[in-house]
PDB file of N, CA and C in Angstrom:
ATOM      1  N   MET A 220       0.775  -1.189   0.012  1.00 55.00           N
ATOM      2  CA  MET A 220      -0.086   0.008   0.028  1.00 55.00           C
ATOM      3  C   MET A 220       0.857   1.269   0.063  1.00 55.00           C
ATOM      4  N   ALA A 221       0.420   2.217  -0.768  1.00 62.00           N
ATOM      5  CA  ALA A 221       1.362   3.513  -0.943  1.00 62.00           C
ATOM      6  C   ALA A 221       1.136   4.379   0.226  1.00 62.00           C
ATOM      7  N   LYS A 222       2.211   4.901   0.564  1.00 77.00           N
ATOM      8  CA  LYS A 222       2.316   5.916   1.795  1.00 77.00           C
ATOM      9  C   LYS A 222       1.505   7.053   1.431  1.00 77.00           C
ATOM     10  N   LEU A 223       0.667   7.684   2.367  1.00 86.00           N
ATOM     11  CA  LEU A 223       0.033   8.824   2.021  1.00 86.00           C
ATOM     12  C   LEU A 223       0.813  10.141   1.990  1.00 86.00           C
ATOM     13  N   ASN A 224       0.180  11.156   1.223  1.00 91.00           N
ATOM     14  CA  ASN A 224       1.220  12.182   1.181  1.00 91.00           C
ATOM     15  C   ASN A 224       0.652  13.402   2.010  1.00 91.00           C
ATOM     16  N   PHE A 225       1.208  13.686   3.067  1.00 94.00           N
ATOM     17  CA  PHE A 225       0.697  14.642   3.868  1.00 94.00           C
ATOM     18  C   PHE A 225       1.321  16.173   3.876  1.00 94.00           C
ATOM     19  N   GLU A 226       2.006  16.244   2.656  1.00 94.00           N
ATOM     20  CA  GLU A 226       2.672  17.562   2.361  1.00 94.00           C
ATOM     21  C   GLU A 226       2.065  18.820   2.369  1.00 94.00           C
ATOM     22  N   LYS A 227       0.666  18.746   2.016  1.00 94.00           N
ATOM     23  CA  LYS A 227      -0.087  19.784   2.015  1.00 94.00           C
ATOM     24  C   LYS A 227      -0.744  20.215   3.420  1.00 94.00           C
ATOM     25  N   ILE A 228      -0.888  18.938   4.211  1.00 93.00           N
ATOM     26  CA  ILE A 228      -1.399  19.056   5.563  1.00 93.00           C
ATOM     27  C   ILE A 228      -0.165  19.547   6.661  1.00 93.00           C
ATOM     28  N   ILE A 229       0.999  19.244   6.374  1.00 95.00           N
ATOM     29  CA  ILE A 229       1.977  19.460   7.521  1.00 95.00           C
ATOM     30  C   ILE A 229       2.041  20.912   7.898  1.00 95.00           C
ATOM     31  N   PRO A 230       1.933  21.874   6.895  1.00 95.00           N
ATOM     32  CA  PRO A 230       1.913  23.263   7.434  1.00 95.00           C
ATOM     33  C   PRO A 230       0.875  23.610   8.434  1.00 95.00           C
ATOM     34  N   LEU A 231      -0.157  22.988   8.335  1.00 94.00           N
ATOM     35  CA  LEU A 231      -1.410  23.146   9.335  1.00 94.00           C
ATOM     36  C   LEU A 231      -0.905  22.611  10.760  1.00 94.00           C
ATOM     37  N   PHE A 232      -0.240  21.409  10.744  1.00 94.00           N
ATOM     38  CA  PHE A 232       0.246  20.766  11.883  1.00 94.00           C
ATOM     39  C   PHE A 232       1.385  21.719  12.479  1.00 94.00           C
ATOM     40  N   GLU A 233       2.265  22.160  11.711  1.00 95.00           N
ATOM     41  CA  GLU A 233       3.378  23.033  12.313  1.00 95.00           C
ATOM     42  C   GLU A 233       2.921  24.404  12.642  1.00 95.00           C
ATOM     43  N   ALA A 234       1.699  25.017  12.291  1.00 95.00           N
ATOM     44  CA  ALA A 234       1.141  26.077  12.835  1.00 95.00           C
ATOM     45  C   ALA A 234       0.749  26.087  14.283  1.00 95.00           C
ATOM     46  N   SER A 235       0.594  24.826  14.772  1.00 92.00           N
ATOM     47  CA  SER A 235       0.324  24.392  16.203  1.00 92.00           C
ATOM     48  C   SER A 235      -0.972  25.251  16.739  1.00 92.00           C
ATOM     49  N   GLN A 236      -2.001  25.189  15.884  1.00 93.00           N
ATOM     50  CA  GLN A 236      -3.236  25.607  16.106  1.00 93.00           C
ATOM     51  C   GLN A 236      -4.225  24.722  15.673  1.00 93.00           C
ATOM     52  N   GLU A 237      -5.374  24.704  16.234  1.00 93.00           N
ATOM     53  CA  GLU A 237      -6.483  23.653  16.000  1.00 93.00           C
ATOM     54  C   GLU A 237      -7.063  23.938  14.585  1.00 93.00           C
ATOM     55  N   PHE A 238      -7.275  23.086  13.745  1.00 93.00           N
ATOM     56  CA  PHE A 238      -7.825  23.127  12.406  1.00 93.00           C
ATOM     57  C   PHE A 238      -8.761  22.051  12.207  1.00 93.00           C
ATOM     58  N   SER A 239      -9.514  22.081  11.208  1.00 92.00           N
ATOM     59  CA  SER A 239     -10.396  21.023  10.715  1.00 92.00           C
ATOM     60  C   SER A 239     -10.385  20.942   9.223  1.00 92.00           C
ATOM     61  N   LEU A 240     -10.774  19.684   8.819  1.00 92.00           N
ATOM     62  CA  LEU A 240     -10.634  19.537   7.331  1.00 92.00           C
ATOM     63  C   LEU A 240     -11.986  18.667   7.043  1.00 92.00           C
ATOM     64  N   THR A 241     -12.685  19.237   5.797  1.00 89.00           N
ATOM     65  CA  THR A 241     -13.725  18.377   5.274  1.00 89.00           C
ATOM     66  C   THR A 241     -13.096  17.051   4.816  1.00 89.00           C
ATOM     67  N   GLU A 242     -14.311  16.234   4.509  1.00 89.00           N
ATOM     68  CA  GLU A 242     -13.860  15.019   3.695  1.00 89.00           C
ATOM     69  C   GLU A 242     -13.038  15.335   2.534  1.00 89.00           C
ATOM     70  N   SER A 243     -13.827  16.348   1.606  1.00 90.00           N
ATOM     71  CA  SER A 243     -13.181  16.564   0.427  1.00 90.00           C
ATOM     72  C   SER A 243     -11.886  17.482   0.428  1.00 90.00           C
ATOM     73  N   GLN A 244     -11.603  18.237   1.501  1.00 93.00           N
ATOM     74  CA  GLN A 244     -10.467  18.840   1.746  1.00 93.00           C
ATOM     75  C   GLN A 244      -9.348  17.995   1.885  1.00 93.00           C
ATOM     76  N   TYR A 245      -9.701  16.978   2.816  1.00 93.00           N
ATOM     77  CA  TYR A 245      -8.583  15.814   2.984  1.00 93.00           C
ATOM     78  C   TYR A 245      -8.456  15.052   1.764  1.00 93.00           C
ATOM     79  N   GLU A 246      -9.319  14.711   1.011  1.00 92.00           N
ATOM     80  CA  GLU A 246      -9.139  13.981  -0.261  1.00 92.00           C
ATOM     81  C   GLU A 246      -8.243  14.793  -1.270  1.00 92.00           C
ATOM     82  N   LYS A 247      -8.590  15.976  -1.266  1.00 94.00           N
ATOM     83  CA  LYS A 247      -7.753  16.897  -2.140  1.00 94.00           C
ATOM     84  C   LYS A 247      -6.305  17.009  -1.802  1.00 94.00           C
ATOM     85  N   SER A 248      -6.091  17.131  -0.440  1.00 93.00           N
ATOM     86  CA  SER A 248      -4.747  17.208   0.074  1.00 93.00           C
ATOM     87  C   SER A 248      -3.899  15.995  -0.057  1.00 93.00           C
ATOM     88  N   VAL A 249      -4.507  14.996   0.296  1.00 93.00           N
ATOM     89  CA  VAL A 249      -3.844  13.741   0.719  1.00 93.00           C
ATOM     90  C   VAL A 249      -3.850  12.797  -0.802  1.00 93.00           C
ATOM     91  N   GLY A 250      -5.027  12.916  -1.348  1.00 91.00           N
ATOM     92  CA  GLY A 250      -5.114  12.051  -2.535  1.00 91.00           C
ATOM     93  C   GLY A 250      -5.824  10.769  -2.324  1.00 91.00           C
ATOM     94  N   LYS A 251      -6.415  10.598  -1.192  1.00 93.00           N
ATOM     95  CA  LYS A 251      -7.277   9.434  -0.780  1.00 93.00           C
ATOM     96  C   LYS A 251      -8.383   9.857   0.005  1.00 93.00           C
ATOM     97  N   ALA A 252      -9.351   8.949   0.049  1.00 91.00           N
ATOM     98  CA  ALA A 252     -10.456   9.399   0.874  1.00 91.00           C
ATOM     99  C   ALA A 252     -10.257   9.055   2.296  1.00 91.00           C
ATOM    100  N   LEU A 253     -10.905   9.649   3.338  1.00 90.00           N
ATOM    101  CA  LEU A 253     -10.800   9.422   4.626  1.00 90.00           C
ATOM    102  C   LEU A 253     -11.326   7.953   4.919  1.00 90.00           C
ATOM    103  N   PRO A 254     -10.541   7.261   5.906  1.00 91.00           N
ATOM    104  CA  PRO A 254     -11.125   5.876   6.421  1.00 91.00           C
ATOM    105  C   PRO A 254     -12.620   6.151   6.816  1.00 91.00           C
ATOM    106  N   LYS A 255     -13.461   5.285   6.746  1.00 90.00           N
ATOM    107  CA  LYS A 255     -14.774   5.330   6.921  1.00 90.00           C
ATOM    108  C   LYS A 255     -15.153   4.770   8.473  1.00 90.00           C
ATOM    109  N   ASP A 256     -14.115   4.002   8.997  1.00 93.00           N
ATOM    110  CA  ASP A 256     -14.137   3.438  10.415  1.00 93.00           C
ATOM    111  C   ASP A 256     -13.631   4.482  11.369  1.00 93.00           C
ATOM    112  N   TYR A 257     -14.462   5.141  12.301  1.00 91.00           N
ATOM    113  CA  TYR A 257     -14.245   6.078  13.143  1.00 91.00           C
ATOM    114  C   TYR A 257     -13.002   5.788  14.004  1.00 91.00           C
ATOM    115  N   TYR A 258     -13.078   4.436  14.769  1.00 95.00           N
ATOM    116  CA  TYR A 258     -11.982   3.972  15.414  1.00 95.00           C
ATOM    117  C   TYR A 258     -10.674   4.014  14.811  1.00 95.00           C
ATOM    118  N   TYR A 259     -10.803   3.368  13.726  1.00 95.00           N
ATOM    119  CA  TYR A 259      -9.532   3.382  12.836  1.00 95.00           C
ATOM    120  C   TYR A 259      -8.959   4.733  12.654  1.00 95.00           C
ATOM    121  N   LEU A 260      -9.862   5.502  12.236  1.00 94.00           N
ATOM    122  CA  LEU A 260      -9.480   6.918  11.708  1.00 94.00           C
ATOM    123  C   LEU A 260      -8.819   7.716  12.983  1.00 94.00           C
ATOM    124  N   LYS A 261      -9.469   7.565  14.201  1.00 94.00           N
ATOM    125  CA  LYS A 261      -8.956   8.264  15.323  1.00 94.00           C
ATOM    126  C   LYS A 261      -7.810   7.716  15.926  1.00 94.00           C
ATOM    127  N   ASN A 262      -7.575   6.413  15.722  1.00 96.00           N
ATOM    128  CA  ASN A 262      -6.480   5.743  16.621  1.00 96.00           C
ATOM    129  C   ASN A 262      -5.457   5.010  15.764  1.00 96.00           C
ATOM    130  N   LYS A 263      -5.718   4.612  14.584  1.00 96.00           N
ATOM    131  CA  LYS A 263      -4.689   3.458  13.910  1.00 96.00           C
ATOM    132  C   LYS A 263      -4.356   4.149  12.573  1.00 96.00           C
ATOM    133  N   SER A 264      -5.110   5.131  11.828  1.00 94.00           N
ATOM    134  CA  SER A 264      -4.827   5.536  10.552  1.00 94.00           C
ATOM    135  C   SER A 264      -3.511   6.241  10.538  1.00 94.00           C
ATOM    136  N   ALA A 265      -3.041   6.393   9.161  1.00 93.00           N
ATOM    137  CA  ALA A 265      -1.770   7.251   8.890  1.00 93.00           C
ATOM    138  C   ALA A 265      -2.006   8.568   9.272  1.00 93.00           C
ATOM    139  N   LEU A 266      -3.414   9.284   9.275  1.00 94.00           N
ATOM    140  CA  LEU A 266      -3.544  10.505   9.768  1.00 94.00           C
ATOM    141  C   LEU A 266      -3.475  10.620  11.469  1.00 94.00           C
ATOM    142  N   ALA A 267      -3.892   9.784  11.946  1.00 95.00           N
ATOM    143  CA  ALA A 267      -3.790   9.596  13.309  1.00 95.00           C
ATOM    144  C   ALA A 267      -2.289   9.545  13.746  1.00 95.00           C
ATOM    145  N   LYS A 268      -1.582   8.686  13.048  1.00 95.00           N
ATOM    146  CA  LYS A 268      -0.063   8.659  13.517  1.00 95.00           C
ATOM    147  C   LYS A 268       0.581   9.958  13.224  1.00 95.00           C
ATOM    148  N   GLU A 269       0.226  10.618  12.204  1.00 94.00           N
ATOM    149  CA  GLU A 269       0.894  12.018  11.737  1.00 94.00           C
ATOM    150  C   GLU A 269       0.368  13.080  12.674  1.00 94.00           C
ATOM    151  N   ALA A 270      -0.857  12.966  13.038  1.00 95.00           N
ATOM    152  CA  ALA A 270      -1.288  13.808  14.085  1.00 95.00           C
ATOM    153  C   ALA A 270      -0.584  13.680  15.436  1.00 95.00           C
ATOM    154  N   LYS A 271      -0.481  12.598  15.680  1.00 95.00           N
ATOM    155  CA  LYS A 271       0.345  12.379  17.002  1.00 95.00           C
ATOM    156  C   LYS A 271       1.687  12.790  17.009  1.00 95.00           C
ATOM    157  N   LYS A 272       2.241  12.676  15.987  1.00 95.00           N
ATOM    158  CA  LYS A 272       3.740  13.205  15.796  1.00 95.00           C
ATOM    159  C   LYS A 272       3.900  14.897  16.162  1.00 95.00           C
ATOM    160  N   TYR A 273       2.789  15.421  15.618  1.00 95.00           N
ATOM    161  CA  TYR A 273       2.745  16.911  16.224  1.00 95.00           C
ATOM    162  C   TYR A 273       1.914  17.288  17.336  1.00 95.00           C
ATOM    163  N   GLY A 274       1.554  16.386  18.091  1.00 95.00           N
ATOM    164  CA  GLY A 274       0.999  16.540  19.409  1.00 95.00           C
ATOM    165  C   GLY A 274      -0.711  16.815  19.182  1.00 95.00           C
ATOM    166  N   TYR A 275      -1.271  16.538  18.104  1.00 95.00           N
ATOM    167  CA  TYR A 275      -2.805  16.664  17.808  1.00 95.00           C
ATOM    168  C   TYR A 275      -3.355  15.219  18.074  1.00 95.00           C
ATOM    169  N   GLN A 276      -4.648  15.328  18.576  1.00 94.00           N
ATOM    170  CA  GLN A 276      -5.463  14.125  18.583  1.00 94.00           C
ATOM    171  C   GLN A 276      -6.680  14.452  17.526  1.00 94.00           C
ATOM    172  N   ILE A 277      -7.410  13.447  16.945  1.00 94.00           N
ATOM    173  CA  ILE A 277      -8.475  13.577  16.150  1.00 94.00           C
ATOM    174  C   ILE A 277      -9.764  13.577  16.908  1.00 94.00           C
ATOM    175  N   GLU A 278     -10.598  14.423  16.540  1.00 92.00           N
ATOM    176  CA  GLU A 278     -11.988  14.587  17.045  1.00 92.00           C
ATOM    177  C   GLU A 278     -12.957  14.557  15.870  1.00 92.00           C
ATOM    178  N   ILE A 279     -13.968  13.639  15.765  1.00 90.00           N
ATOM    179  CA  ILE A 279     -14.766  13.448  14.626  1.00 90.00           C
ATOM    180  C   ILE A 279     -16.065  14.005  14.934  1.00 90.00           C
ATOM    181  N   LYS A 280     -16.533  14.984  14.267  1.00 86.00           N
ATOM    182  CA  LYS A 280     -17.862  15.578  14.362  1.00 86.00           C
ATOM    183  C   LYS A 280     -18.801  15.056  13.304  1.00 86.00           C
ATOM    184  N   GLU A 281     -19.718  14.297  13.568  1.00 79.00           N
ATOM    185  CA  GLU A 281     -20.539  13.635  12.573  1.00 79.00           C
ATOM    186  C   GLU A 281     -21.621  14.443  12.041  1.00 79.00           C
ATOM    187  N   LYS A 282     -22.164  14.105  11.043  1.00 72.00           N
ATOM    188  CA  LYS A 282     -23.167  14.862  10.487  1.00 72.00           C
ATOM    189  C   LYS A 282     -24.617  14.621  11.205  1.00 72.00           C
ATOM    190  N   THR A 283     -25.320  15.586  11.167  1.00 70.00           N
ATOM    191  CA  THR A 283     -26.569  15.562  12.062  1.00 70.00           C
ATOM    192  C   THR A 283     -27.737  15.378  11.055  1.00 70.00           C
ATOM    193  N   VAL A 284     -28.677  14.490  11.266  1.00 74.00           N
ATOM    194  CA  VAL A 284     -29.831  14.430  10.378  1.00 74.00           C
ATOM    195  C   VAL A 284     -30.977  14.542  11.275  1.00 74.00           C
ATOM    196  N   CYS A 285     -31.905  15.610  10.972  1.00 78.00           N
ATOM    197  CA  CYS A 285     -32.986  15.889  11.928  1.00 78.00           C
ATOM    198  C   CYS A 285     -34.094  15.481  11.098  1.00 78.00           C
ATOM    199  N   LEU A 286     -35.122  14.747  11.623  1.00 77.00           N
ATOM    200  CA  LEU A 286     -36.315  14.283  10.972  1.00 77.00           C
ATOM    201  C   LEU A 286     -37.556  14.928  11.827  1.00 77.00           C
ATOM    202  N   LYS A 287     -38.378  15.543  11.049  1.00 82.00           N
ATOM    203  CA  LYS A 287     -39.584  16.221  11.726  1.00 82.00           C
ATOM    204  C   LYS A 287     -40.741  15.600  11.153  1.00 82.00           C
ATOM    205  N   LYS A 288     -41.893  15.566  12.002  1.00 80.00           N
ATOM    206  CA  LYS A 288     -42.884  15.049  11.687  1.00 80.00           C
ATOM    207  C   LYS A 288     -43.713  15.711  10.509  1.00 80.00           C
ATOM    208  N   ALA A 289     -44.003  15.190   9.406  1.00 83.00           N
ATOM    209  CA  ALA A 289     -44.845  16.004   8.343  1.00 83.00           C
ATOM    210  C   ALA A 289     -46.174  16.022   8.695  1.00 83.00           C
ATOM    211  N   VAL A 290     -46.584  17.467   8.736  1.00 79.00           N
ATOM    212  CA  VAL A 290     -48.161  17.602   9.087  1.00 79.00           C
ATOM    213  C   VAL A 290     -48.862  18.163   7.849  1.00 79.00           C
TER     214      VAL A 290
END
């Protein structure tokens, strides 16, 4: 498996400030889609390992679906 290219994300890590990436921003920056398994993404993924090197941890904010009763 090819190693992911974090070249475009490293400056964000080096800025030492919190930041967030959408799925599409991540995919454009790294060249691959985000892993779908949240546990893997937060703890075992290449992104998690890279984040840990710079003193970051991953927090995932899920999409919210609201269903309202149709009247």
